[in-house]
Amino acid sequence: MSEQPSPQPPYSPQQPAYSPDVRDLEDIPSVEVISRAAVMLMSAAAERLGLADADPDTSPHRDLDEARRLITALAGLVTSSVEYLGLHAGPLRDGLQSLQKAFREASAVPDAPGQGPGEKYTGPVY
């Protein structure tokens, strides 16, 4: 006689389908959501600039067009959220500026001041 596994009970809203250590989005303060999004954009932009590799110039992940988009999105997020970020604003701005400078250095033909990624939100980065 073969034993068949008993079917799992249907999902019930009273039983969490996740670990109790996971927080609901509604419980996370807005500054933390904004900061996490900014860090994700920063990490993705750094990866696209090739900064995660020993030699960024030969990185297989380098894609300056994608990096431009990510840096511009980051600049928009940080600039529009600066009044809510409190102590987080400074490090996020510094990280953004570092990425903008790295982009300028990586470009074969650098953008004119004020035309680089995100500079319409932050002003020129030299």
Coordinates of N, CA and C in Angstrom, one line a residue:
M1 N 0.8 -1.2 0.0 CA 0.0 0.0 0.0 C 0.9 1.2 0.0
S2 N 0.7 2.2 -0.9 CA 1.5 3.4 -1.0 C 0.8 4.5 -0.2
E3 N 1.6 5.2 0.5 CA 1.1 6.3 1.3 C 1.2 7.6 0.5
Q4 N 0.1 8.3 0.4 CA 0.1 9.5 -0.3 C 0.2 10.6 0.7
P5 N 0.9 11.7 0.4 CA 1.1 12.8 1.4 C -0.3 13.4 1.6
S6 N -0.5 13.9 2.8 CA -1.7 14.6 3.1 C -1.7 15.9 2.4
P7 N -2.8 16.4 1.8 CA -2.7 17.7 1.2 C -2.5 18.8 2.3
Q8 N -1.8 19.8 1.8 CA -1.6 21.0 2.7 C -3.0 21.7 2.9
P9 N -3.2 22.2 4.1 CA -4.4 23.0 4.2 C -4.3 24.3 3.4
P10 N -5.5 24.8 2.9 CA -5.4 26.1 2.1 C -4.9 27.2 3.0
Y11 N -4.4 28.2 2.3 CA -3.8 29.4 3.0 C -4.9 30.0 3.8
S12 N -4.5 30.4 5.0 CA -5.5 31.1 5.9 C -4.8 32.4 6.3
P13 N -5.5 33.5 6.2 CA -5.0 34.8 6.6 C -4.5 34.8 8.1
Q14 N -5.0 34.0 8.9 CA -4.6 33.9 10.3 C -3.2 33.3 10.5
Q15 N -2.8 32.5 9.5 CA -1.5 31.8 9.6 C -0.5 32.5 8.7
P16 N 0.5 33.2 9.2 CA 1.4 33.8 8.3 C 2.2 32.8 7.4
A17 N 2.3 33.2 6.2 CA 3.0 32.3 5.2 C 4.5 32.7 5.2
Y18 N 5.0 33.4 6.1 CA 6.4 33.9 6.1 C 6.9 33.8 7.5
S19 N 8.2 34.0 7.6 CA 8.9 33.9 8.9 C 8.4 35.0 9.8
P20 N 8.3 34.8 11.1 CA 7.9 35.9 12.0 C 8.9 37.0 12.1
D21 N 10.1 36.8 11.6 CA 11.1 37.9 11.6 C 10.9 38.9 10.5
V22 N 10.0 38.6 9.5 CA 9.8 39.5 8.4 C 8.8 40.5 8.8
R23 N 9.1 41.8 8.5 CA 8.2 42.9 8.8 C 7.3 43.2 7.6
D24 N 6.1 43.6 7.9 CA 5.2 44.1 6.9 C 5.6 45.5 6.4
L25 N 5.5 45.7 5.2 CA 5.9 47.0 4.6 C 5.2 48.2 5.4
E26 N 4.0 48.0 5.8 CA 3.3 49.0 6.5 C 3.9 49.4 7.9
D27 N 4.7 48.5 8.4 CA 5.4 48.7 9.7 C 6.8 49.3 9.6
I28 N 7.2 49.5 8.4 CA 8.6 50.1 8.2 C 8.5 51.6 8.0
P29 N 9.2 52.4 8.8 CA 9.1 53.8 8.6 C 9.6 54.3 7.2
S30 N 9.0 55.4 6.7 CA 9.2 55.8 5.4 C 10.7 56.1 5.2
V31 N 11.4 56.7 6.1 CA 12.8 57.0 6.0 C 13.6 55.7 5.7
E32 N 13.2 54.6 6.3 CA 13.9 53.3 6.0 C 13.6 52.8 4.6
V33 N 12.4 52.9 4.2 CA 12.0 52.5 2.8 C 12.8 53.3 1.8
I34 N 12.8 54.6 2.0 CA 13.5 55.5 1.1 C 15.0 55.2 1.1
S35 N 15.6 55.0 2.3 CA 17.0 54.7 2.4 C 17.4 53.4 1.7
R36 N 16.5 52.4 1.9 CA 16.8 51.0 1.3 C 16.7 51.1 -0.2
A37 N 15.7 51.9 -0.7 CA 15.6 52.1 -2.2 C 16.9 52.8 -2.7
A38 N 17.3 53.8 -2.0 CA 18.5 54.5 -2.4 C 19.8 53.6 -2.4
V39 N 19.9 52.8 -1.4 CA 21.0 51.9 -1.3 C 21.0 50.9 -2.4
M40 N 19.8 50.4 -2.8 CA 19.7 49.5 -3.9 C 20.1 50.2 -5.2
L41 N 19.6 51.4 -5.4 CA 20.0 52.1 -6.6 C 21.5 52.4 -6.7
M42 N 22.1 52.7 -5.5 CA 23.5 52.9 -5.4 C 24.3 51.7 -5.8
S43 N 23.9 50.6 -5.2 CA 24.6 49.3 -5.5 C 24.5 48.9 -6.9
A44 N 23.3 49.0 -7.5 CA 23.1 48.7 -8.9 C 24.0 49.6 -9.8
A45 N 24.0 50.9 -9.5 CA 24.8 51.8 -10.3 C 26.3 51.5 -10.2
A46 N 26.8 51.2 -9.0 CA 28.2 50.9 -8.8 C 28.5 49.6 -9.6
E47 N 27.6 48.7 -9.6 CA 27.8 47.4 -10.4 C 27.9 47.7 -11.9
R48 N 27.0 48.6 -12.4 CA 27.0 48.9 -13.8 C 28.2 49.8 -14.2
L49 N 28.8 50.5 -13.2 CA 30.0 51.2 -13.5 C 31.2 50.3 -13.5
G50 N 31.0 49.1 -13.0 CA 32.1 48.1 -13.0 C 32.9 48.2 -11.7
L51 N 32.4 49.0 -10.7 CA 33.2 49.2 -9.5 C 33.3 48.0 -8.6
A52 N 32.5 47.0 -8.8 CA 32.6 45.8 -8.0 C 33.7 44.9 -8.4
D53 N 34.3 45.2 -9.6 CA 35.4 44.3 -10.1 C 36.8 45.0 -9.8
A54 N 37.8 44.2 -9.8 CA 39.1 44.7 -9.6 C 39.5 45.8 -10.6
D55 N 39.2 45.5 -11.9 CA 39.5 46.5 -12.9 C 38.1 46.9 -13.6
P56 N 37.6 48.1 -13.2 CA 36.3 48.5 -13.7 C 36.3 48.6 -15.2
D57 N 37.4 49.0 -15.8 CA 37.5 49.1 -17.3 C 37.2 47.9 -18.1
T58 N 37.5 46.7 -17.5 CA 37.3 45.5 -18.2 C 36.1 44.6 -17.6
S59 N 35.4 45.3 -16.7 CA 34.3 44.6 -16.0 C 33.2 44.1 -17.1
P60 N 32.8 42.8 -17.0 CA 31.8 42.4 -17.9 C 30.4 42.9 -17.5
H61 N 30.3 43.6 -16.4 CA 29.0 44.1 -15.9 C 28.9 45.6 -16.3
R62 N 29.9 46.2 -16.8 CA 29.9 47.6 -17.1 C 28.9 48.0 -18.2
D63 N 28.1 48.9 -17.9 CA 27.1 49.4 -18.9 C 26.8 50.8 -18.5
L64 N 27.4 51.8 -19.1 CA 27.3 53.2 -18.7 C 25.9 53.7 -19.0
D65 N 25.2 53.2 -20.0 CA 23.8 53.7 -20.3 C 22.9 53.3 -19.1
E66 N 23.0 52.0 -18.6 CA 22.3 51.6 -17.5 C 22.7 52.4 -16.2
A67 N 24.0 52.6 -16.0 CA 24.5 53.3 -14.9 C 23.9 54.8 -14.9
R68 N 23.8 55.4 -16.0 CA 23.2 56.7 -16.1 C 21.8 56.8 -15.6
R69 N 21.0 55.8 -16.1 CA 19.6 55.7 -15.6 C 19.5 55.5 -14.1
L70 N 20.3 54.6 -13.6 CA 20.2 54.4 -12.1 C 20.7 55.6 -11.3
I71 N 21.7 56.2 -11.8 CA 22.2 57.4 -11.0 C 21.2 58.6 -11.1
T72 N 20.6 58.7 -12.2 CA 19.6 59.8 -12.4 C 18.4 59.5 -11.5
A73 N 17.9 58.2 -11.4 CA 16.8 57.8 -10.5 C 17.2 58.1 -9.1
L74 N 18.5 57.7 -8.7 CA 18.9 57.9 -7.4 C 19.0 59.4 -7.0
A75 N 19.4 60.2 -8.0 CA 19.5 61.7 -7.7 C 18.1 62.3 -7.5
G76 N 17.1 61.8 -8.3 CA 15.7 62.3 -8.1 C 15.2 61.9 -6.7
L77 N 15.4 60.6 -6.4 CA 15.0 60.1 -5.1 C 15.6 60.9 -3.9
V78 N 16.9 61.0 -3.9 CA 17.6 61.7 -2.8 C 17.2 63.2 -2.8
T79 N 17.2 63.8 -3.9 CA 16.9 65.2 -3.9 C 15.5 65.5 -3.4
S80 N 14.5 64.7 -3.9 CA 13.1 65.0 -3.5 C 12.8 64.5 -2.1
S81 N 13.7 63.7 -1.5 CA 13.4 63.2 -0.2 C 14.3 63.8 0.9
V82 N 15.2 64.7 0.5 CA 16.2 65.1 1.5 C 15.6 65.7 2.8
E83 N 14.5 66.3 2.7 CA 13.9 66.9 3.9 C 13.4 65.8 4.9
Y84 N 13.2 64.6 4.4 CA 12.7 63.5 5.3 C 13.8 62.6 5.8
L85 N 15.0 62.7 5.2 CA 16.0 61.7 5.5 C 16.8 62.0 6.7
G86 N 16.8 63.2 7.3 CA 17.5 63.5 8.5 C 19.0 63.1 8.4
L87 N 19.5 62.3 9.3 CA 20.9 62.0 9.4 C 21.3 61.1 8.2
H88 N 20.4 60.5 7.5 CA 20.7 59.7 6.3 C 21.0 60.5 5.1
A89 N 20.6 61.8 5.0 CA 20.8 62.6 3.8 C 22.2 62.8 3.4
G90 N 23.1 63.1 4.4 CA 24.5 63.3 4.1 C 25.2 62.2 3.4
P91 N 25.2 61.0 4.0 CA 25.8 59.8 3.4 C 25.2 59.5 2.0
L92 N 23.9 59.6 1.9 CA 23.3 59.3 0.6 C 23.7 60.3 -0.5
R93 N 23.8 61.6 -0.1 CA 24.3 62.6 -1.0 C 25.8 62.3 -1.4
D94 N 26.6 62.0 -0.4 CA 28.0 61.7 -0.7 C 28.1 60.5 -1.6
G95 N 27.3 59.4 -1.4 CA 27.4 58.3 -2.3 C 27.0 58.6 -3.7
L96 N 25.9 59.4 -3.8 CA 25.4 59.9 -5.1 C 26.5 60.6 -5.8
Q97 N 27.1 61.6 -5.1 CA 28.2 62.4 -5.8 C 29.4 61.5 -6.2
S98 N 29.7 60.5 -5.4 CA 30.8 59.6 -5.8 C 30.5 58.9 -7.0
L99 N 29.3 58.4 -7.1 CA 28.8 57.7 -8.4 C 28.9 58.6 -9.6
Q100 N 28.4 59.9 -9.4 CA 28.4 60.8 -10.5 C 29.9 61.1 -10.9
K101 N 30.8 61.2 -10.0 CA 32.2 61.4 -10.4 C 32.8 60.2 -11.1
A102 N 32.4 59.0 -10.5 CA 32.9 57.8 -11.2 C 32.4 57.6 -12.6
F103 N 31.2 58.0 -12.8 CA 30.6 58.0 -14.1 C 31.3 58.9 -15.1
R104 N 31.6 60.1 -14.6 CA 32.4 61.1 -15.4 C 33.7 60.6 -15.8
E105 N 34.4 59.9 -14.8 CA 35.7 59.3 -15.1 C 35.7 58.2 -16.1
A106 N 34.6 57.4 -16.0 CA 34.4 56.2 -16.8 C 34.1 56.5 -18.3
S107 N 33.5 57.7 -18.5 CA 33.0 58.1 -19.8 C 34.1 58.5 -20.7
A108 N 34.1 57.9 -21.9 CA 35.1 58.2 -22.9 C 35.0 59.7 -23.3
V109 N 33.8 60.2 -23.5 CA 33.5 61.6 -23.8 C 32.6 62.1 -22.6
P110 N 33.3 62.7 -21.6 CA 32.5 63.2 -20.5 C 31.4 64.2 -20.9
D111 N 30.3 64.2 -20.2 CA 29.2 65.1 -20.4 C 29.7 66.5 -19.9
A112 N 29.0 67.5 -20.5 CA 29.3 68.9 -20.1 C 28.8 69.1 -18.6
P113 N 29.5 70.0 -17.9 CA 29.0 70.2 -16.5 C 27.5 70.5 -16.5
G114 N 26.8 69.8 -15.6 CA 25.3 70.0 -15.5 C 24.5 69.0 -16.4
Q115 N 25.2 68.3 -17.3 CA 24.5 67.4 -18.2 C 24.8 65.9 -17.8
G116 N 25.5 65.6 -16.8 CA 25.8 64.3 -16.4 C 24.6 63.6 -15.7
P117 N 24.7 62.4 -15.4 CA 23.5 61.7 -14.8 C 23.1 62.3 -13.5
G118 N 21.9 62.7 -13.4 CA 21.3 63.2 -12.2 C 21.6 64.7 -11.9
E119 N 22.5 65.3 -12.8 CA 22.9 66.6 -12.5 C 21.8 67.7 -12.7
K120 N 20.7 67.3 -13.4 CA 19.6 68.3 -13.4 C 18.9 68.4 -12.1
Y121 N 19.1 67.4 -11.2 CA 18.6 67.4 -9.9 C 19.5 67.9 -8.8
T122 N 20.8 67.7 -9.0 CA 21.8 68.0 -8.0 C 22.7 69.2 -8.3
G123 N 22.7 69.6 -9.6 CA 23.6 70.6 -10.1 C 24.9 70.0 -10.6
P124 N 25.7 70.7 -11.2 CA 27.0 70.2 -11.8 C 27.9 69.5 -10.7
V125 N 28.5 68.4 -11.2 CA 29.4 67.7 -10.3 C 30.7 67.7 -11.1
Y126 N 31.8 68.2 -10.5 CA 33.1 68.3 -11.1 C 34.1 67.2 -10.6

